[in-house]
Short mmCIF file of C-alpha atoms and ligand atoms in Angstrom, two decimals:
data_model
loop_
_atom_site.label_atom_id
_atom_site.label_comp_id
_atom_site.label_asym_id
_atom_site.label_seq_id
_atom_site.Cartn_x
_atom_site.Cartn_y
_atom_site.Cartn_z
CA MET D 1 -23.65 310.26 -101.54
CA ALA D 2 -25.62 313.36 -100.54
CA PRO D 3 -29.18 313.04 -101.86
CA SER D 4 -29.34 316.75 -102.72
CA LYS D 5 -26.67 316.30 -105.39
CA LYS D 6 -28.88 313.91 -107.33
CA THR D 7 -31.55 316.56 -107.79
CA THR D 8 -29.24 318.84 -109.80
CA THR D 9 -29.29 318.26 -113.54
CA LYS D 10 -26.32 316.86 -115.40
CA LYS D 11 -25.70 320.18 -117.10
CA THR D 12 -25.24 322.13 -113.89
CA VAL D 13 -23.06 319.37 -112.49
CA LYS D 14 -20.77 319.73 -115.50
CA LYS D 15 -20.54 323.49 -115.03
CA GLN D 16 -19.60 322.92 -111.42
CA ARG D 17 -16.35 321.15 -112.20
CA THR D 18 -14.08 323.61 -110.42
CA LYS D 19 -11.95 321.53 -108.11
CA VAL D 20 -8.19 321.16 -108.28
CA VAL D 21 -6.81 318.07 -106.52
CA CYS D 22 -3.24 316.97 -105.93
CA ILE D 23 -2.49 313.38 -104.96
CA SER D 24 1.05 313.13 -103.62
CA HIS D 25 3.35 310.81 -101.73
CA LYS D 26 3.05 311.24 -97.96
CA GLU D 27 6.13 309.38 -96.75
CA ASP D 28 8.93 311.77 -97.59
CA THR D 29 9.93 315.37 -98.17
CA ASP D 30 9.76 315.08 -101.96
CA GLY D 31 6.08 314.12 -101.87
CA ILE D 32 5.13 316.70 -99.22
CA SER D 33 7.13 319.47 -100.94
CA SER D 34 5.60 318.62 -104.34
CA ALA D 35 2.12 318.86 -102.81
CA ALA D 36 3.04 322.22 -101.24
CA LEU D 37 4.29 323.65 -104.53
CA ILE D 38 1.19 322.46 -106.43
CA ARG D 39 -0.91 324.05 -103.70
CA GLN D 40 0.91 327.37 -103.96
CA ALA D 41 0.66 327.38 -107.76
CA PHE D 42 -2.91 326.15 -108.22
CA GLY D 43 -4.64 326.02 -104.82
CA GLY D 44 -7.06 323.15 -104.38
CA ASP D 45 -7.15 320.08 -102.17
CA THR D 46 -4.31 317.77 -101.24
CA ILE D 47 -4.63 314.01 -100.82
CA LEU D 48 -1.58 312.33 -99.30
CA VAL D 49 -1.06 308.61 -99.83
CA ASP D 50 1.48 305.84 -99.40
CA TYR D 51 2.06 303.08 -101.94
CA PRO D 52 -0.39 300.56 -100.44
CA GLY D 53 -3.12 303.25 -100.50
CA GLN D 54 -2.22 304.85 -103.81
CA MET D 55 -4.67 303.13 -106.20
CA GLU D 56 -7.55 303.36 -103.73
CA ALA D 57 -7.16 307.15 -103.60
CA MET D 58 -7.18 307.38 -107.37
CA GLN D 59 -10.30 305.24 -107.63
CA GLN D 60 -11.97 307.60 -105.17
CA VAL D 61 -10.99 310.76 -107.00
CA VAL D 62 -12.57 309.47 -110.23
CA LEU D 63 -15.92 309.60 -108.44
CA ASP D 64 -15.52 313.29 -107.54
CA LYS D 65 -18.06 315.07 -109.74
CA LYS D 66 -16.46 318.46 -109.05
CA LEU D 67 -12.97 317.48 -110.12
CA LYS D 68 -11.60 319.75 -112.83
CA SER D 69 -7.88 319.11 -112.77
CA LEU D 70 -5.70 316.53 -111.09
CA TYR D 71 -1.98 316.54 -110.28
CA ILE D 72 -0.27 313.28 -109.29
CA CYS D 73 3.17 313.70 -107.73
CA ASP D 74 6.07 311.47 -106.66
CA LEU D 75 4.07 308.25 -106.97
CA GLY D 76 5.95 305.74 -109.10
CA LEU D 77 4.16 303.03 -111.05
CA SER D 78 4.95 299.34 -111.13
CA LYS D 79 4.13 296.38 -113.37
CA LYS D 80 1.33 295.62 -110.93
CA THR D 81 -0.26 299.08 -110.83
CA GLN D 82 0.52 300.63 -114.21
CA ASP D 83 -2.37 299.10 -116.22
CA GLU D 84 -4.96 300.06 -113.64
CA PHE D 85 -3.40 303.53 -113.48
CA VAL D 86 -3.76 304.00 -117.25
CA ASP D 87 -7.39 302.77 -117.02
CA ILE D 88 -8.22 305.29 -114.30
CA MET D 89 -6.51 308.09 -116.24
CA THR D 90 -8.51 307.10 -119.33
CA THR D 91 -11.75 307.48 -117.39
CA LEU D 92 -10.65 310.88 -116.09
CA ARG D 93 -9.73 312.06 -119.57
CA LYS D 94 -13.07 310.90 -120.96
CA ASN D 95 -14.63 313.23 -118.40
CA LYS D 96 -12.37 316.03 -119.73
CA ILE D 97 -10.41 316.27 -116.51
CA ALA D 98 -6.94 317.77 -116.96
CA VAL D 99 -4.35 315.39 -115.55
CA THR D 100 -0.67 316.10 -114.90
CA TYR D 101 1.59 313.25 -113.75
CA ILE D 102 4.95 314.33 -112.31
CA ASP D 103 7.48 311.77 -111.14
CA HIS D 104 11.07 310.56 -111.21
CA HIS D 105 10.84 306.84 -110.51
CA ASP D 106 11.74 304.32 -113.18
CA ILE D 107 8.77 303.89 -115.53
CA ASP D 108 7.89 301.50 -118.37
CA PRO D 109 8.18 303.62 -121.57
CA THR D 110 5.00 302.07 -122.97
CA VAL D 111 3.10 303.56 -120.01
CA VAL D 112 4.39 307.04 -120.87
CA LYS D 113 3.22 306.49 -124.46
CA SER D 114 -0.22 305.34 -123.32
CA LEU D 115 -0.56 308.36 -121.02
CA GLU D 116 0.54 310.83 -123.68
CA LYS D 117 -1.89 309.26 -126.15
CA ILE D 118 -4.82 310.11 -123.87
CA LYS D 119 -3.30 313.58 -123.30
CA VAL D 120 -2.21 313.18 -119.72
CA LYS D 121 0.57 315.72 -119.27
CA VAL D 122 3.60 313.66 -118.24
CA ILE D 123 6.54 315.41 -116.60
CA HIS D 124 9.11 312.70 -115.95
CA ASP D 125 12.86 312.80 -115.39
CA THR D 126 14.71 310.16 -113.37
CA ASN D 127 17.54 312.66 -112.92
CA GLU D 128 15.78 315.28 -110.74
CA CYS D 129 13.44 314.80 -107.77
CA THR D 130 9.72 315.41 -108.25
CA ALA D 131 9.54 318.71 -106.34
CA VAL D 132 12.39 320.16 -108.44
CA GLN D 133 10.44 319.20 -111.56
CA VAL D 134 7.25 320.76 -110.15
CA TYR D 135 9.22 323.90 -109.36
CA THR D 136 10.72 324.05 -112.85
CA ALA D 137 7.41 323.41 -114.63
CA PHE D 138 5.36 325.96 -112.69
CA LYS D 139 8.00 328.51 -111.67
CA SER D 140 5.96 331.41 -113.07
CA LYS D 141 3.14 330.64 -110.63
CA LEU D 142 5.43 330.24 -107.60
CA ASN D 143 7.18 332.71 -105.31
CA ASP D 144 10.91 332.90 -104.48
CA HIS D 145 10.59 330.72 -101.41
CA ALA D 146 9.36 327.80 -103.55
CA SER D 147 12.95 327.14 -104.63
CA PHE D 148 13.79 326.40 -100.98
CA VAL D 149 10.93 323.91 -100.67
CA ALA D 150 12.25 322.15 -103.80
CA THR D 151 15.81 322.23 -102.44
CA CYS D 152 14.75 320.43 -99.24
CA ALA D 153 13.17 317.70 -101.38
CA ALA D 154 16.29 317.33 -103.52
CA ILE D 155 18.44 316.89 -100.41
CA THR D 156 16.15 314.26 -98.89
CA ASP D 157 16.02 312.29 -102.17
CA TYR D 158 19.85 312.38 -102.51
CA MET D 159 19.41 314.48 -105.65
CA GLU D 160 20.92 317.82 -104.66
CA ASP D 161 23.90 317.02 -106.93
CA ARG D 162 21.79 316.96 -110.12
CA PRO D 163 21.84 319.78 -112.70
CA ILE D 164 18.81 321.73 -111.46
CA GLY D 165 18.93 320.48 -107.86
CA SER D 166 22.49 321.71 -107.41
CA LYS D 167 21.66 325.13 -108.86
CA LEU D 168 18.80 325.49 -106.40
CA LEU D 169 20.95 324.46 -103.45
CA GLN D 170 23.50 327.10 -104.42
CA ILE D 171 20.91 329.82 -103.79
CA TYR D 172 21.03 328.94 -100.10
CA ASP D 173 23.64 328.33 -97.46
CA ARG D 174 24.30 324.59 -97.59
CA GLN D 175 24.10 323.93 -93.83
CA PHE D 176 20.97 326.05 -93.51
CA ALA D 177 19.31 323.98 -96.23
CA LEU D 178 20.53 320.65 -94.82
CA ILE D 179 19.24 321.28 -91.31
CA ASN D 180 15.85 322.43 -92.60
CA ALA D 181 15.52 319.45 -94.97
CA THR D 182 16.46 317.06 -92.17
CA VAL D 183 14.12 318.58 -89.60
CA LEU D 184 11.30 318.49 -92.15
CA THR D 185 12.02 314.85 -93.01
CA TYR D 186 11.98 313.75 -89.36
CA ASN D 187 8.66 315.55 -88.85
CA ILE D 188 7.17 313.84 -91.90
CA VAL D 189 8.44 310.38 -90.99
CA GLY D 190 7.36 310.75 -87.37
CA HIS D 191 3.82 311.89 -88.24
CA GLN D 192 2.86 309.19 -90.75
CA LYS D 193 -0.15 308.22 -88.66
CA GLU D 194 -1.37 311.80 -88.34
CA PRO D 195 -2.76 312.82 -91.75
CA ASP D 196 -3.96 316.19 -90.45
CA TYR D 197 -0.46 317.12 -89.35
CA LEU D 198 0.98 316.14 -92.74
CA LEU D 199 -1.62 318.36 -94.45
CA TYR D 200 -0.71 321.15 -92.05
CA LEU D 201 2.93 320.80 -93.13
CA VAL D 202 1.84 321.05 -96.78
CA GLU D 203 -0.10 324.23 -95.98
CA GLU D 204 2.76 325.82 -94.04
CA LEU D 205 5.29 325.07 -96.78
CA ALA D 206 2.87 326.35 -99.45
CA ASP D 207 2.59 329.45 -97.28
CA SER D 208 6.38 329.94 -97.55
CA LYS D 209 7.27 328.94 -94.00
CA PHE D 210 10.72 327.52 -93.39
CA PRO D 211 10.60 324.14 -91.62
CA HIS D 212 12.48 325.66 -88.66
CA ASP D 213 9.74 328.31 -88.36
CA ILE D 214 6.95 325.77 -87.95
CA PRO D 215 6.31 325.40 -84.18
CA ASN D 216 7.97 322.48 -82.38
CA THR D 217 9.63 320.96 -85.43
CA PHE D 218 13.11 320.98 -83.89
CA GLU D 219 11.89 319.46 -80.63
CA PHE D 220 10.06 316.76 -82.54
CA ALA D 221 13.10 316.06 -84.73
CA GLN D 222 15.19 315.60 -81.59
CA ILE D 223 12.81 312.90 -80.36
CA GLN D 224 13.05 311.17 -83.75
CA VAL D 225 16.83 311.28 -83.69
CA GLU D 226 16.82 309.63 -80.27
CA LYS D 227 14.52 306.88 -81.58
CA LEU D 228 16.85 306.34 -84.51
CA SER D 229 19.85 306.00 -82.25
CA GLN D 230 17.98 303.22 -80.41
CA MET D 231 17.34 301.69 -83.81
CA ILE D 232 21.08 301.30 -84.34
CA ALA D 233 21.27 299.01 -81.31
CA LYS D 234 18.18 297.06 -82.42
CA VAL D 235 19.54 296.56 -85.93
CA LYS D 236 22.87 295.35 -84.55
CA GLN D 237 20.96 292.70 -82.58
CA GLY D 238 18.21 291.69 -85.00
CA MET D 239 19.78 291.99 -88.42
CA LYS D 240 20.49 288.87 -90.47
CA THR D 241 22.64 288.48 -93.53
CA MET D 242 22.77 286.46 -96.73
CA LYS D 243 25.65 286.43 -99.16
CA ASN D 244 24.72 289.68 -100.90
CA LEU D 245 22.43 291.52 -98.49
CA GLY D 246 21.46 292.32 -94.93
CA TYR D 247 17.81 292.13 -93.86
CA MET D 248 15.61 292.68 -90.85
CA GLU D 249 11.97 292.71 -89.84
CA ILE D 250 11.05 295.94 -88.09
CA LEU D 251 8.37 295.80 -85.42
CA ASP D 252 8.04 299.20 -83.82
CA ALA D 253 9.15 301.82 -86.35
CA GLY D 254 9.03 302.51 -90.06
CA ALA D 255 11.02 300.21 -92.33
CA SER D 256 12.38 303.15 -94.30
CA GLY D 257 13.98 304.64 -91.18
CA ALA D 258 15.81 301.41 -90.39
CA VAL D 259 16.88 300.28 -93.83
CA ASN D 260 19.98 302.48 -94.11
CA PHE D 261 21.24 301.13 -90.79
CA VAL D 262 20.56 297.55 -91.95
CA MET D 263 22.61 298.15 -95.08
CA GLY D 264 25.38 300.03 -93.32
CA LEU D 265 25.75 297.77 -90.29
CA SER D 266 25.51 294.54 -92.31
CA GLY D 267 28.55 295.52 -94.35
CA LYS D 268 26.68 294.38 -97.48
CA ASN D 269 25.91 296.48 -100.54
CA VAL D 270 22.17 295.96 -100.20
CA GLY D 271 19.92 296.34 -97.16
CA VAL D 272 16.30 295.20 -96.79
CA ALA D 273 13.95 296.23 -93.98
CA TYR D 274 10.32 295.19 -93.82
CA LYS D 275 7.37 295.91 -91.60
CA GLU D 276 4.00 294.21 -91.43
CA ARG D 277 0.95 296.23 -92.42
CA THR D 278 -1.79 294.30 -90.66
CA ASP D 279 -4.52 296.45 -92.26
CA TYR D 280 -3.49 295.20 -95.72
CA GLY D 281 -2.07 291.76 -94.82
CA ILE D 282 1.22 292.63 -96.43
CA TYR D 283 4.77 293.65 -95.69
CA ALA D 284 5.92 297.15 -96.59
CA VAL D 285 9.50 296.64 -97.73
CA SER D 286 12.33 299.16 -98.11
CA VAL D 287 15.46 298.34 -100.08
CA ARG D 288 18.66 300.39 -100.27
CA GLY D 289 21.89 299.95 -102.19
CA SER D 290 25.32 301.36 -101.41
CA LYS D 291 27.42 303.23 -103.95
CA ASN D 292 29.07 299.89 -104.78
CA CYS D 293 25.76 298.32 -105.74
CA LYS D 294 25.92 298.07 -109.52
CA VAL D 295 22.43 296.70 -110.28
CA HIS D 296 19.22 298.74 -110.65
CA LEU D 297 17.35 297.70 -107.51
CA GLY D 298 14.11 299.45 -108.52
CA LYS D 299 13.85 297.44 -111.74
CA ILE D 300 14.73 294.13 -110.06
CA VAL D 301 12.29 294.70 -107.20
CA ASN D 302 9.52 295.73 -109.61
CA ILE D 303 9.69 292.39 -111.46
CA LEU D 304 10.30 290.25 -108.36
CA ALA D 305 7.51 291.82 -106.30
CA THR D 306 5.04 291.44 -109.18
CA ASP D 307 6.00 287.75 -109.62
CA LEU D 308 5.23 287.19 -105.94
CA GLY D 309 1.80 288.85 -106.15
CA GLY D 310 2.88 292.20 -104.76
CA SER D 311 4.19 295.38 -106.35
CA GLY D 312 7.24 297.55 -106.14
CA GLY D 313 9.87 299.64 -107.82
CA GLY D 314 11.66 302.95 -107.58
CA HIS D 315 15.21 304.13 -108.06
CA ASP D 316 18.45 302.31 -108.74
CA LYS D 317 19.68 302.51 -105.14
CA ALA D 318 16.47 303.16 -103.21
CA CYS D 319 13.18 301.42 -103.76
CA GLY D 320 10.24 299.85 -102.04
CA ALA D 321 7.77 297.03 -102.37
CA VAL D 322 4.53 295.65 -101.09
CA ILE D 323 4.86 291.89 -100.57
CA PRO D 324 2.12 289.43 -99.51
CA LYS D 325 2.80 288.25 -95.97
CA LEU D 326 3.67 284.65 -96.81
CA LYS D 327 6.07 285.56 -99.61
CA ILE D 328 8.53 287.72 -97.71
CA LYS D 329 11.21 285.01 -97.22
CA LYS D 330 11.00 284.09 -100.88
CA PHE D 331 11.36 287.78 -101.79
CA ILE D 332 14.56 288.09 -99.78
CA THR D 333 16.16 284.85 -101.02
CA GLU D 334 15.31 285.67 -104.64
CA LEU D 335 16.61 289.22 -104.30
CA ASN D 336 19.83 287.85 -102.81
CA LYS D 337 20.25 285.65 -105.93
CA LYS D 338 19.49 288.45 -108.38
CA ILE D 339 21.98 291.02 -107.04
CA LYS D 340 25.23 289.05 -106.98
MN1 MN N 1 10.85 311.39 -104.75
#
């Protein structure tokens, strides 16, 4: 945009490719911790996104003439987004930008093949959270505290029982790790509309601060816990059920904070919570399954959301979707049929 840039010759522009950028998931501890570990290992800029804003951020980063290497963390792909993602990565690779994609959500194997073909470094394991994989891959560039940042992410993603996750948790006192992971999570969830604060958290974690050492985090977490306890009452009142699931529209909080209560209080094995995103004309949907849920919700939601003109996917018992406003009822009734 700046007119001065246009006066420099192409050659000098090429030499100036020095920037490291990490695009990571902003909605949970795994995404924020992954961004912090990339920052500690490689420096550079952090861009935090949610699923509705994910592709837009990637389209923007392609235009960055100073970009030298890009890390993409904890951002799963869906049937709807995967082709565009490969296209964007192809453009980046043509410009000789080093790209590393690190994730643990269910992925179409043909996408991994396409990415490897264009020499995008893919680090992908559905069995460990993203931050644990970042920690493992770049351990030599990280300090001792980095294992704690990864441990907090594993706890929040329900993956502290996995081979590497459990080893990391063992380094620390379990309760000490749990309270820090929880306080961090409440601060992330409660600051979704304050991008500067989320970036500040990334910086503090990259700087080896414990969540409890970041000013006011406990006080803020207490406020969030109180809000959640009010949510229990609201879910009891507003939740509806179908044969195989409980569901509820959320008006004044995040859907992901309510969805576990919807599942738990409905007595069903699957819970659905959705919240309107007026800026995109869509519903942001969270889906959770109990231990008794035997289907892979991420795979089902990926296909169903795409069929309805949205997108979605994730893990077997925790996933999300973006659904066009008018299709939400259809999404819920179809999901109810597919999970029996
Ligand atoms: Mn994750």
